[in-house]
Short mmCIF file of C-alpha atoms and ligand atoms in Angstrom, two decimals:
data_model
loop_
_atom_site.label_atom_id
_atom_site.label_comp_id
_atom_site.label_asym_id
_atom_site.label_seq_id
_atom_site.Cartn_x
_atom_site.Cartn_y
_atom_site.Cartn_z
CA MET A 1 26.42 -37.28 81.61
CA ASN A 2 23.62 -37.23 84.15
CA LEU A 3 22.78 -33.74 85.32
CA PRO A 4 21.14 -33.07 88.68
CA LEU A 5 17.71 -31.45 88.73
CA THR A 6 19.12 -28.22 90.08
CA ALA A 7 22.76 -27.32 90.23
CA ASP A 8 23.97 -24.15 91.85
CA ASP A 9 27.33 -24.62 90.17
CA LEU A 10 25.68 -24.71 86.74
CA GLN A 11 25.40 -21.25 85.24
CA ALA A 12 23.09 -20.05 82.50
CA ARG A 13 23.99 -16.95 80.53
CA VAL A 14 20.64 -15.20 80.38
CA ALA A 15 19.88 -12.47 77.85
CA GLN A 16 16.33 -11.96 79.06
CA LEU A 17 13.84 -13.56 81.40
CA VAL A 18 10.09 -13.04 81.53
CA ALA A 19 8.67 -14.99 84.44
CA CYS A 20 5.14 -15.17 83.06
CA THR A 21 4.20 -14.40 79.47
CA GLU A 22 1.40 -15.41 77.12
CA ALA A 23 3.29 -14.37 73.99
CA GLU A 24 5.86 -17.18 73.70
CA GLY A 25 3.82 -20.35 73.27
CA PRO A 26 0.58 -21.88 74.50
CA GLY A 27 -0.74 -20.53 77.77
CA LYS A 28 1.19 -18.79 80.50
CA ARG A 29 4.88 -19.57 80.22
CA PHE A 30 8.19 -18.85 81.92
CA ALA A 31 10.36 -17.61 79.03
CA LEU A 32 14.14 -17.48 79.04
CA TRP A 33 16.37 -16.16 76.25
CA PHE A 34 19.95 -17.46 76.34
CA GLN A 35 22.80 -15.10 75.48
CA GLY A 36 24.85 -16.50 72.61
CA CYS A 37 24.16 -18.14 69.26
CA PRO A 38 26.64 -19.66 66.76
CA LEU A 39 24.22 -19.23 63.86
CA ARG A 40 23.80 -16.12 61.74
CA CYS A 41 20.32 -16.10 60.27
CA PRO A 42 19.98 -13.20 57.84
CA GLY A 43 17.78 -10.64 59.54
CA CYS A 44 18.21 -12.34 62.91
CA CYS A 45 15.39 -11.18 65.14
CA ASN A 46 17.56 -11.00 68.27
CA PRO A 47 20.99 -9.78 67.09
CA GLU A 48 21.87 -8.46 70.52
CA MET A 49 21.76 -12.07 71.74
CA LEU A 50 24.30 -13.45 69.24
CA LEU A 51 27.49 -12.86 71.22
CA PHE A 52 28.36 -15.31 73.98
CA GLU A 53 29.71 -12.45 76.03
CA GLY A 54 27.19 -10.36 77.86
CA GLY A 55 23.88 -11.33 79.34
CA THR A 56 23.53 -12.11 83.02
CA PRO A 57 25.06 -15.29 84.47
CA MET A 58 22.46 -16.96 86.68
CA SER A 59 22.82 -20.18 88.62
CA LEU A 60 20.39 -22.98 87.92
CA GLY A 61 19.47 -22.89 91.59
CA THR A 62 18.34 -19.28 91.22
CA LEU A 63 16.45 -19.98 88.01
CA ALA A 64 14.77 -23.04 89.50
CA ALA A 65 13.71 -21.00 92.52
CA GLN A 66 12.26 -18.31 90.24
CA LEU A 67 10.40 -20.92 88.24
CA ARG A 68 8.94 -22.50 91.40
CA GLN A 69 7.95 -19.04 92.66
CA THR A 70 6.23 -18.23 89.36
CA ARG A 71 4.39 -21.56 89.56
CA GLU A 72 3.16 -20.67 93.03
CA HIS A 73 1.94 -17.24 91.90
CA HIS A 74 0.45 -18.59 88.69
CA PRO A 75 -0.99 -22.07 89.35
CA ASP A 76 -2.18 -22.10 85.72
CA LEU A 77 1.39 -21.72 84.40
CA GLU A 78 1.62 -24.24 81.57
CA GLY A 79 5.28 -24.41 80.76
CA ILE A 80 8.62 -22.90 80.01
CA THR A 81 9.87 -21.59 76.67
CA LEU A 82 13.58 -21.48 75.89
CA LEU A 83 14.76 -19.14 73.15
CA GLY A 84 17.79 -17.14 72.32
CA GLY A 85 20.32 -16.97 71.26
CA GLU A 86 20.42 -20.67 70.61
CA PRO A 87 19.24 -22.93 73.46
CA PHE A 88 21.22 -25.93 72.14
CA ALA A 89 24.41 -23.88 72.45
CA HIS A 90 23.59 -23.80 76.18
CA ALA A 91 22.53 -27.43 76.43
CA PRO A 92 23.60 -28.23 80.03
CA ALA A 93 21.70 -25.27 81.47
CA ALA A 94 18.73 -25.79 79.15
CA LEU A 95 18.57 -29.47 80.08
CA ALA A 96 18.68 -28.77 83.79
CA LEU A 97 15.94 -26.16 83.49
CA ALA A 98 13.81 -28.47 81.35
CA ARG A 99 14.10 -31.16 84.02
CA VAL A 100 13.02 -28.73 86.71
CA ALA A 101 10.03 -27.77 84.56
CA HIS A 102 8.98 -31.38 84.05
CA ALA A 103 9.37 -32.08 87.76
CA LEU A 104 6.83 -29.26 88.27
CA ASP A 105 4.54 -30.82 85.63
CA LEU A 106 5.23 -27.98 83.18
CA SER A 107 5.73 -28.40 79.46
CA VAL A 108 8.97 -27.50 77.68
CA MET A 109 8.96 -25.55 74.41
CA VAL A 110 12.21 -24.71 72.62
CA PHE A 111 12.98 -22.50 69.62
CA SER A 112 16.14 -23.67 67.84
CA GLY A 113 17.84 -22.38 64.72
CA HIS A 114 18.87 -25.98 63.96
CA THR A 115 16.52 -28.40 62.25
CA LEU A 116 15.31 -31.47 64.12
CA GLU A 117 17.36 -33.66 61.77
CA GLU A 118 20.52 -31.67 62.54
CA LEU A 119 19.84 -31.93 66.26
CA ARG A 120 19.25 -35.69 66.10
CA ALA A 121 22.56 -36.10 64.23
CA GLN A 122 24.57 -34.32 66.91
CA PRO A 123 26.70 -36.75 68.95
CA ASP A 124 26.75 -34.67 72.13
CA PRO A 125 24.88 -36.71 74.77
CA VAL A 126 23.74 -33.61 76.66
CA ARG A 127 22.13 -32.21 73.51
CA GLN A 128 20.42 -35.56 72.95
CA GLN A 129 19.14 -35.55 76.53
CA LEU A 130 17.86 -32.02 76.01
CA LEU A 131 16.07 -33.14 72.85
CA GLY A 132 14.48 -35.90 74.91
CA GLU A 133 13.06 -33.36 77.37
CA ILE A 134 11.37 -31.16 74.74
CA ASP A 135 7.61 -31.30 74.30
CA ILE A 136 7.36 -28.70 71.51
CA LEU A 137 10.30 -27.86 69.25
CA VAL A 138 10.14 -25.02 66.74
CA ASP A 139 13.08 -25.70 64.44
CA GLY A 140 15.08 -24.15 61.65
CA PRO A 141 16.78 -20.84 60.98
CA TYR A 142 14.84 -17.62 60.83
CA LEU A 143 14.54 -16.58 57.17
CA ARG A 144 13.62 -12.96 56.76
CA GLU A 145 12.48 -13.56 53.16
CA GLN A 146 9.86 -16.06 54.31
CA PRO A 147 7.86 -14.28 57.00
CA GLU A 148 5.21 -16.43 58.63
CA THR A 149 1.77 -14.89 58.42
CA HIS A 150 -0.55 -17.58 59.78
CA ARG A 151 1.03 -19.70 62.51
CA ARG A 152 1.16 -18.02 65.86
CA TRP A 153 4.53 -17.59 67.59
CA ILE A 154 6.47 -18.70 64.47
CA GLY A 155 8.96 -16.35 62.79
CA SER A 156 9.37 -17.67 59.24
CA ALA A 157 7.49 -20.09 57.01
CA ASN A 158 10.36 -22.64 56.86
CA GLN A 159 10.27 -23.23 60.60
CA ARG A 160 8.44 -26.37 61.69
CA ILE A 161 6.53 -27.19 64.85
CA HIS A 162 7.32 -30.63 66.26
CA HIS A 163 5.25 -32.05 69.09
CA LEU A 164 7.86 -34.46 70.42
CA SER A 165 5.69 -35.78 73.26
CA ALA A 166 1.99 -36.26 73.88
CA ARG A 167 1.96 -33.55 76.57
CA CYS A 168 0.71 -30.75 74.27
CA ASP A 169 -2.11 -30.91 71.74
CA PRO A 170 -1.12 -29.99 68.15
CA ALA A 171 -4.78 -29.05 67.54
CA ASP A 172 -4.83 -26.62 70.47
CA PRO A 173 -6.93 -23.71 69.08
CA ARG A 174 -4.54 -21.18 70.65
CA TRP A 175 -2.06 -21.97 67.88
CA PHE A 176 -4.45 -20.35 65.42
CA LEU A 177 -5.13 -17.04 67.21
CA PRO A 178 -3.37 -13.83 66.09
CA ASN A 179 0.12 -13.12 67.39
CA THR A 180 0.45 -10.93 70.43
CA LEU A 181 3.02 -8.56 71.84
CA GLU A 182 3.52 -7.82 75.51
CA ILE A 183 4.94 -4.52 76.69
CA ARG A 184 6.16 -3.99 80.23
CA LEU A 185 8.24 -1.51 82.15
CA GLN A 186 11.23 -3.14 83.81
CA ASP A 187 14.17 -1.42 85.51
CA GLY A 188 13.54 1.83 83.67
CA ALA A 189 13.31 0.23 80.22
CA VAL A 190 10.37 -0.66 78.02
CA LEU A 191 10.52 -4.41 77.44
CA VAL A 192 8.59 -5.93 74.56
CA ASN A 193 8.26 -9.63 73.83
CA GLY A 194 6.17 -11.74 71.51
CA PHE A 195 6.27 -11.89 67.77
CA PRO A 196 6.21 -8.39 66.31
CA ALA A 197 4.25 -6.99 63.44
CA ARG A 198 6.38 -7.01 60.29
CA ALA A 199 6.60 -3.25 60.41
CA ALA A 200 8.29 -3.51 63.79
CA VAL A 201 11.05 -5.94 62.74
CA GLY A 202 14.39 -4.20 63.11
CA LEU A 203 13.50 -2.19 66.18
CA TRP A 204 15.67 -4.47 68.23
CA LYS A 205 17.24 -3.96 71.58
CA ARG A 206 18.88 -0.59 71.95
CA PRO A 207 21.48 0.52 74.47
CA ARG A 208 19.93 1.97 77.57
CA PRO A 209 19.79 5.78 77.18
CA PRO A 210 20.92 8.25 79.81
CA ARG A 211 18.74 8.49 82.88
CA GLY A 212 15.51 10.37 82.22
CA GLU A 213 15.05 9.07 78.69
CA THR A 214 13.30 5.85 77.70
CA SER A 215 14.67 2.88 75.80
CA SER A 216 12.99 0.23 73.71
CA GLU A 217 13.80 -3.48 73.75
CA LEU A 218 12.14 -6.00 71.50
CA SER A 219 12.60 -9.74 71.69
CA GLY A 220 11.01 -12.46 69.67
CA LYS A 221 12.06 -15.46 67.64
S1 SF4 B 1 17.41 -15.89 64.58
FE1 SF4 B 1 17.87 -17.13 66.42
S2 SF4 B 1 19.01 -18.92 65.61
FE2 SF4 B 1 19.07 -17.33 64.01
S3 SF4 B 1 21.00 -16.20 64.34
FE3 SF4 B 1 19.36 -15.12 65.45
S4 SF4 B 1 19.42 -15.91 67.53
FE4 SF4 B 1 20.54 -17.37 66.23
#
């Protein structure tokens, strides 16, 4: 299966999109959370993104246009980060977006609940093509009992960082800085992304309250 660079007929089910963040991988990044995950990590950090229903369907043409626009506004944009949900459960859309990113000379970072070995063993050619487009893979299920305390952007100690291409430097000093959260107001809601302090785990996305009140949404991986 050979996917085009952009395909208006290809839809991504998007749980959340942050066009430019510094809390989801090295440098400024275009971060997209897919809606839907077949895994059930105990203490899942994004439980509102487990169901495949919901989210916002967006065409790859629209997403590609947003990515190009972000690149124009932020010439120092370094890459995209795909999270979820489970990006490999949305492989056609993730692959198309990864190809757009590489065409713009941006790196591709993916958080997957599957291990690299499990992903390499999967026969689906689209998933294998997606694997071939990833520069940095953070793999493995989130394990609440093994919270990561040293590596930036990583949820639990079992998760591994794989530099699958030479595009990104494993010794990049930004990997060793403290974690950060970003808080922004968007459409009347408070949106928080980045890896939270342990005390904040569990404050996940809440239904939007009646007009006049505030809501809190928290997304990480
Ligand atoms: S932590 Fe990620 S991979 Fe695990 S169940 Fe939640 S969304 Fe899926």
